[in-house]
Short mmCIF file of C-alpha atoms in Angstrom, two decimals:
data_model
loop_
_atom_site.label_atom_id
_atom_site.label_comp_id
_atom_site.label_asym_id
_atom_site.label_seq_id
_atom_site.Cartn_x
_atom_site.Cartn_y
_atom_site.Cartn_z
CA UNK A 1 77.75 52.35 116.44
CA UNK A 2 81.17 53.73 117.93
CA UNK A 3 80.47 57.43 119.58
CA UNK A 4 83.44 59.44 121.06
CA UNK A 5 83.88 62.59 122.57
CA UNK A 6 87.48 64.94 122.53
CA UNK A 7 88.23 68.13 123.63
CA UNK A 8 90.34 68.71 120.93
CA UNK A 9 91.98 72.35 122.38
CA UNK A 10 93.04 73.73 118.95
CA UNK A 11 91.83 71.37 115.95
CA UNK A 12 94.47 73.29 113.89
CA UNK A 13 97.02 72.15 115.81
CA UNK A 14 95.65 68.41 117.03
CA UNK A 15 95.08 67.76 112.49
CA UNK A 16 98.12 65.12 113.12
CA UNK A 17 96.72 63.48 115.91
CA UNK A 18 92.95 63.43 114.79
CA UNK A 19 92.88 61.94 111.46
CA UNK A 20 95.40 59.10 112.13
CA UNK A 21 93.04 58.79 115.43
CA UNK A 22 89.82 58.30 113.30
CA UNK A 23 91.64 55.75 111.19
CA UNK A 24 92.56 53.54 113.87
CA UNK A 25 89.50 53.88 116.32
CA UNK A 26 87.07 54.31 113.14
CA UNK A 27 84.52 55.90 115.11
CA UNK A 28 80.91 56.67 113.50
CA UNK A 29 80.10 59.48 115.35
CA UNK A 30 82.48 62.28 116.57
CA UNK A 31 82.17 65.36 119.40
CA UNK A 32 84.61 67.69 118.84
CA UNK A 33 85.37 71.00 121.57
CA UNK A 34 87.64 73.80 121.72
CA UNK A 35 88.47 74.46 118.17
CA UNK A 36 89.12 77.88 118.21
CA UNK A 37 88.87 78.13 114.67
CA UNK A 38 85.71 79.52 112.62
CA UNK A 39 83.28 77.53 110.60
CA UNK A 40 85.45 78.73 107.31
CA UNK A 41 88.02 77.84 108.71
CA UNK A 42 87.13 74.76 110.36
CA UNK A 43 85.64 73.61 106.54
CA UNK A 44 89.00 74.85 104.03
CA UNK A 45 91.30 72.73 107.06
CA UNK A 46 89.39 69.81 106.80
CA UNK A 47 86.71 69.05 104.68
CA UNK A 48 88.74 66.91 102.40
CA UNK A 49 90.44 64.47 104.93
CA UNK A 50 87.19 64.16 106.66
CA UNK A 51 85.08 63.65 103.01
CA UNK A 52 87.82 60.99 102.21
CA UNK A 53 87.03 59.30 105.25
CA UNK A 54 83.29 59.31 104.97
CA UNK A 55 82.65 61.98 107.85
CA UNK A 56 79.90 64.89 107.30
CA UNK A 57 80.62 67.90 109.19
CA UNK A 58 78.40 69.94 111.84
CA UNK A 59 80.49 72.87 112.96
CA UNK A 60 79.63 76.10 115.16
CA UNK A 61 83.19 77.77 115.51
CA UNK A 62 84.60 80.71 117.14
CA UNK A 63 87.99 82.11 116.23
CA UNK A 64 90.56 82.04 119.06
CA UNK A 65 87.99 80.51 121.52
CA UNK A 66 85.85 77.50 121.94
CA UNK A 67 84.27 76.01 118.93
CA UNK A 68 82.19 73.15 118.97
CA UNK A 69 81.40 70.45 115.94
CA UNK A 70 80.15 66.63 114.95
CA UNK A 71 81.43 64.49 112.58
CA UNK A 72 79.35 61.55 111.07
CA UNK A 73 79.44 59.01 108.62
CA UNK A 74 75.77 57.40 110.27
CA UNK A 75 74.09 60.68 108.11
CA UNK A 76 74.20 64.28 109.56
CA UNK A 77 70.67 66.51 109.83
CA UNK A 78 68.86 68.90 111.36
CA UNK A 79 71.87 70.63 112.64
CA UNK A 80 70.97 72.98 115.11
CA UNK A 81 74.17 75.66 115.93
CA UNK A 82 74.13 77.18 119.94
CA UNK A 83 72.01 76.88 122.62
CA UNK A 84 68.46 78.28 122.06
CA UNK A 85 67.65 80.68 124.90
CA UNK A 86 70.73 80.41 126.62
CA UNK A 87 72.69 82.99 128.34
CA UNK A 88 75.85 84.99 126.79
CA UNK A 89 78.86 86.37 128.00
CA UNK A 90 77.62 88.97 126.75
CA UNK A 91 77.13 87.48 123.66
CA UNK A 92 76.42 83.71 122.73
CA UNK A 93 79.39 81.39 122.81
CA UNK A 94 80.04 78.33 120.00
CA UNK A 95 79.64 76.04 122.53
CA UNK A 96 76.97 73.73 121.29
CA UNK A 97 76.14 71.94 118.10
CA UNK A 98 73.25 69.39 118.17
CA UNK A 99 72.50 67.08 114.87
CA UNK A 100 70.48 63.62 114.40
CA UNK A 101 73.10 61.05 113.55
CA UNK A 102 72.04 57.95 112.77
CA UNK A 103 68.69 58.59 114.51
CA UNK A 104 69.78 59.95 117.93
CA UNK A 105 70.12 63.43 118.38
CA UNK A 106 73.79 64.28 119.04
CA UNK A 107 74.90 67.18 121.06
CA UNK A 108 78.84 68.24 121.02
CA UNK A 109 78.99 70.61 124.36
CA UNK A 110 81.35 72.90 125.91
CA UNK A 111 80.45 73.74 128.89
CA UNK A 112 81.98 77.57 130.47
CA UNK A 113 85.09 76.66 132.53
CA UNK A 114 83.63 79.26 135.44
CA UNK A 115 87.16 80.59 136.62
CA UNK A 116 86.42 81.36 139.99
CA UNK A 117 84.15 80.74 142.36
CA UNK A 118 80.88 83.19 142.59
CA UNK A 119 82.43 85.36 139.83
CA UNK A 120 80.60 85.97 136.59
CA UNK A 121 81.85 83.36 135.00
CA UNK A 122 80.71 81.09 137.08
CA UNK A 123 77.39 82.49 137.39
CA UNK A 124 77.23 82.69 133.82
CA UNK A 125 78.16 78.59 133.78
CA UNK A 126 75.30 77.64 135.72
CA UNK A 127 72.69 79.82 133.40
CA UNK A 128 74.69 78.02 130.51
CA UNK A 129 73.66 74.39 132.03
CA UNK A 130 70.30 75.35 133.00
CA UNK A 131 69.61 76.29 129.82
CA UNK A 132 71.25 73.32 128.42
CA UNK A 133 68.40 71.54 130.69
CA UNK A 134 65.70 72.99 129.54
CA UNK A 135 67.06 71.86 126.13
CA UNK A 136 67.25 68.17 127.20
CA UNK A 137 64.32 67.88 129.09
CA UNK A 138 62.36 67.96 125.30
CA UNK A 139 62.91 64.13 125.49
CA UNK A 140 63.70 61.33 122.63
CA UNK A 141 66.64 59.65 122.24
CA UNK A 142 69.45 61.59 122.81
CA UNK A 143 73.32 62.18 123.72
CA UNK A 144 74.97 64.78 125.15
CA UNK A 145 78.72 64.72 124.75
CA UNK A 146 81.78 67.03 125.89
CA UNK A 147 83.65 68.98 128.08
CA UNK A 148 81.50 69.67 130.88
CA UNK A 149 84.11 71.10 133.36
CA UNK A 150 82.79 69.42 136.39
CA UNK A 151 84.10 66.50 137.93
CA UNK A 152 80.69 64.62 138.98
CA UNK A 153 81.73 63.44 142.24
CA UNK A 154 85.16 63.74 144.80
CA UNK A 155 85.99 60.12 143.36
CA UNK A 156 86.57 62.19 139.04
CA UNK A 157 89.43 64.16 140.66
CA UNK A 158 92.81 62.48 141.95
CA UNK A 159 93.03 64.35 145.27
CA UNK A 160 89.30 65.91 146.48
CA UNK A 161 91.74 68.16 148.61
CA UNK A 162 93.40 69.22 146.36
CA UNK A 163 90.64 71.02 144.62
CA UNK A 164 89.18 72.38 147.74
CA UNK A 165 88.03 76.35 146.56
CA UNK A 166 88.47 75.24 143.08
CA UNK A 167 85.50 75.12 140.52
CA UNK A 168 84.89 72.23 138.79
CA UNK A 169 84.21 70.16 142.23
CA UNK A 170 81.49 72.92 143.72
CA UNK A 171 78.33 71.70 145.44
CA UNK A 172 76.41 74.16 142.95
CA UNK A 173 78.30 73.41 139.84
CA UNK A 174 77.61 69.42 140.91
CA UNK A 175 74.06 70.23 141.74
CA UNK A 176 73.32 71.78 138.06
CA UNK A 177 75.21 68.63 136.52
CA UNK A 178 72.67 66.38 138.51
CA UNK A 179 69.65 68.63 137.48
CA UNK A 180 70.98 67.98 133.50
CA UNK A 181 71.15 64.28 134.26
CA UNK A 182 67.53 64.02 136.10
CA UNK A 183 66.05 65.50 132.56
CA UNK A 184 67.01 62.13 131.77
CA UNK A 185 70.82 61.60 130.79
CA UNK A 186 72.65 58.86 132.20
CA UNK A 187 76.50 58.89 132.95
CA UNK A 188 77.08 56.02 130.50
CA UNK A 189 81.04 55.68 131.47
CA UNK A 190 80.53 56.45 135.55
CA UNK A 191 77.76 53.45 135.02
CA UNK A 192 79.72 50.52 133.74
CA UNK A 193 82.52 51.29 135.41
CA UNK A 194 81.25 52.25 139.44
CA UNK A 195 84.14 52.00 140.99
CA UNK A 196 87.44 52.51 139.04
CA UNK A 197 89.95 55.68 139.13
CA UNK A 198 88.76 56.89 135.45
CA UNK A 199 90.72 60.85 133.97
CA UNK A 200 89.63 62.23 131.09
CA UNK A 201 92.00 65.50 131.25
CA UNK A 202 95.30 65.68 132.52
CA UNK A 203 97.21 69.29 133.20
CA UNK A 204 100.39 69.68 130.74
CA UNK A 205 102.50 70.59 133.65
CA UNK A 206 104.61 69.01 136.21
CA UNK A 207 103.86 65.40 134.69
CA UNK A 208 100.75 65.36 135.55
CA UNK A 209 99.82 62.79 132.91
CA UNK A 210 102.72 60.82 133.62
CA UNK A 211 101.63 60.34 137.35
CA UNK A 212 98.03 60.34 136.46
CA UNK A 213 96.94 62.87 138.27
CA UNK A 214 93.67 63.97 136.31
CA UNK A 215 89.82 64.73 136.22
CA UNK A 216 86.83 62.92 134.23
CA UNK A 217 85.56 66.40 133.10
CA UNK A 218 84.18 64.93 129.67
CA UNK A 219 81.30 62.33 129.41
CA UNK A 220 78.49 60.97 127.45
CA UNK A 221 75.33 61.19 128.89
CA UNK A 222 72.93 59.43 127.40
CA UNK A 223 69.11 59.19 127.23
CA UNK A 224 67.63 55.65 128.33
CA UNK A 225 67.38 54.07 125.00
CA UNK A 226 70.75 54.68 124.13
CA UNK A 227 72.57 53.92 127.43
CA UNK A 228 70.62 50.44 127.55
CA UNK A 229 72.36 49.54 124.10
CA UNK A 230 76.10 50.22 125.62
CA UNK A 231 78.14 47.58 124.92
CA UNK A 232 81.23 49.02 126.06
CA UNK A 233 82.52 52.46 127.45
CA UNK A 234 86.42 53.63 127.88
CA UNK A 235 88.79 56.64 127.78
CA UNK A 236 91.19 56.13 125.09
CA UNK A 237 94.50 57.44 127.01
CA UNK A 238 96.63 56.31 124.13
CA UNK A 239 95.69 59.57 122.48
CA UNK A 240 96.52 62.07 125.34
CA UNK A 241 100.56 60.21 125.28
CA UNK A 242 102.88 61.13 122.68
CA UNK A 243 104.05 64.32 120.57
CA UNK A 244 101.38 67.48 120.73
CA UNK A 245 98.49 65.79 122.04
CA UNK A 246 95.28 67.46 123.84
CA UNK A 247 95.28 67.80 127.15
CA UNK A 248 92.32 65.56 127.21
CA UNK A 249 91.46 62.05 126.16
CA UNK A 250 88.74 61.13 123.84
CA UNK A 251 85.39 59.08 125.64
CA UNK A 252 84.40 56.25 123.69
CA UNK A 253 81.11 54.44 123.89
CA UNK A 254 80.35 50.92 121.70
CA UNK A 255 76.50 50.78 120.76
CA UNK A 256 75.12 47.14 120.46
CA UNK A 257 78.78 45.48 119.64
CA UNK A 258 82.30 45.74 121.38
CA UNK A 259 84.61 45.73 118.31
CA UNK A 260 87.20 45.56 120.81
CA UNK A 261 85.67 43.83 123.72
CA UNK A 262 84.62 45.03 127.24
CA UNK A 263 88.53 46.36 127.49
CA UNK A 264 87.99 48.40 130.69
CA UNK A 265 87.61 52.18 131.23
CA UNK A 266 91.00 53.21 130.08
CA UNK A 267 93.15 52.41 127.54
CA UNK A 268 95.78 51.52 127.65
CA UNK A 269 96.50 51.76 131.79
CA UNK A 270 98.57 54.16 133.76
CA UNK A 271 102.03 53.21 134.19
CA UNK A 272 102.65 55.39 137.52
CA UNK A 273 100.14 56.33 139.60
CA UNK A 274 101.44 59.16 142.30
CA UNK A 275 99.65 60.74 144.91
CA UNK A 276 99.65 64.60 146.03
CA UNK A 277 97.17 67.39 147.05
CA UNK A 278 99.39 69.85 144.92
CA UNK A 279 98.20 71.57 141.55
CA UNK A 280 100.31 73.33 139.15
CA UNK A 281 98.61 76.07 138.12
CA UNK A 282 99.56 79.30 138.72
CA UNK A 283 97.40 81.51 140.92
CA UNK A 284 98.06 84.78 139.02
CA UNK A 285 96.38 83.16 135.71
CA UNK A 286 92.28 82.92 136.10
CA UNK A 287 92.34 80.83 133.48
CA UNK A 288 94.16 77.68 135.00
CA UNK A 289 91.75 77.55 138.16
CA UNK A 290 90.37 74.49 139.04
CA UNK A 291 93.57 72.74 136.91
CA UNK A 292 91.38 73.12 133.82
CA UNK A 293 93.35 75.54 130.83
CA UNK A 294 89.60 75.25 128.94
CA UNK A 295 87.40 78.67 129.32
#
């Protein structure tokens, strides 16, 4: 079984990179975030590609913000939409879909981007995880798939100094990622691959793809069961290049078989590799703290 994860940031406008993705990666299962479109909408856009291509459809949207859904042509039940007993801001976000696919319970996640240091957001991200905690800690076998907004450890951002007063890299955002994995989650890409330099998002300014200067801010975490039967783990970086991509990178994780081998964690490999402590955002916009567009 093929699983992947993207942070799509607008399905709308990612339609002509996602369907010729899913016919060339032919993944079973599917994790989609930030597609800022409703479940309506989500449905009229692309039920019909998707049908023609096998996939069911999970989908907890939001216009204009967030928006979370699965895809699955393993089966597709007991589809749960949001987080039970999590927090709002003030109201509940779409930012989590679970559903058992092909006998593991799936969860797509988008985790709150936090903003700023000890503001409300970020307070209101670490309620969001420990209530995603409490939902994990249930047991079985289970993956948890997304946008997470935290870089695990100094060695998931290009330059630790660069992100010094940044979220994404705090000590309590870090501590509430470990909590979620001690319910029993493994970092399935982080696990096969220890020691290489491994980006899941990339900023769209000053070429920061191009120099590969990034974060691993998405994962698969996976219960025991499931992370024992990965074959094969890697970032597919082919479908962050090119004409109106995402500014992230799906995660892809082989179950039981390698269709295309133990290929390393990305693919294909940076080109240029350049070193700075710089970010691009810009400090009057909230919203690109940390280097991170995603709320």
């Amino acid at each position: 079984m093929r699983i992947a994860t993207w942070n799509v940031n607008s399905v709308k406008q990612r339609v002509a990179r996602l369907l010729p993705w899913l016919d060339e990666r032919a993944p079973d299962v599917v994790c989609l975030q930030e597609l800022k479109l409703t479940d309506d909408a989500f449905h009229r856009l692309l039920d019909a590609d998707l049908a023609a291509r096998g996939y069911e459809a999970a989908v907890h949207g939001q216009s204009q913000w967030n928006g979370v859904a699965i895809l699955s042509r393993v089966g597709l039940s007991d589809v749960v939409a949001g987080l039970p007993g999590g927090p709002g801001f003030p109201d509940q976000e779409a930012r989590l879909v679970s559903a058992v696919c092909g006998g593991i319970t799936v969860r797509s996640v988008y985790v709150p981007n936090g903003r700023e240091p000890d503001s409300e957001h970020y307070r209101y991200k670490l309620e969001w995880l420990e209530a995603l905690r409490a939902l994990v800690a249930d047991g079985g076998p289970q993956l948890v798939c997304g946008d997470v907004n935290i870089a695990p450890t100094d060695r998931d951002v290009f330059d630790p100094a660069a992100y010094v007063g940044q979220t994404h890299v705090t000590e309590p955002e870090r501590a509430a990622l470990r909590r979620l994995q001690e319910a029993g989650l493994r970092d399935v890409v982080r696990e096969r691959w220890p020691n290489e330099r491994i980006f899941s998002y990339w900023d769209y300014r000053a070429g920061m793809f191009h120099k590969d200067l990034g974060m691993r801010i998405d994962l698969i975490l996976a219960s025991d069961p499931i992370a024992d039967r990965v074959a094969a783990t890697w970032v597919d970086r082919q479908a962050r290049k090119g004409k109106g991509p995402s500014d992230h990178a799906p995660v892809i994780v082989d179950l039981d078989e390698a269709p295309d081998g133990d290929i390393g964690p990305v693919v294909p490999p940076p080109s240029r590799v350049a070193k700075t402590s710089r970010l691009p955002q810009a400090k009057s916009d909230p919203r690109r703290q940390g280097g991170n567009k995603s709320d």
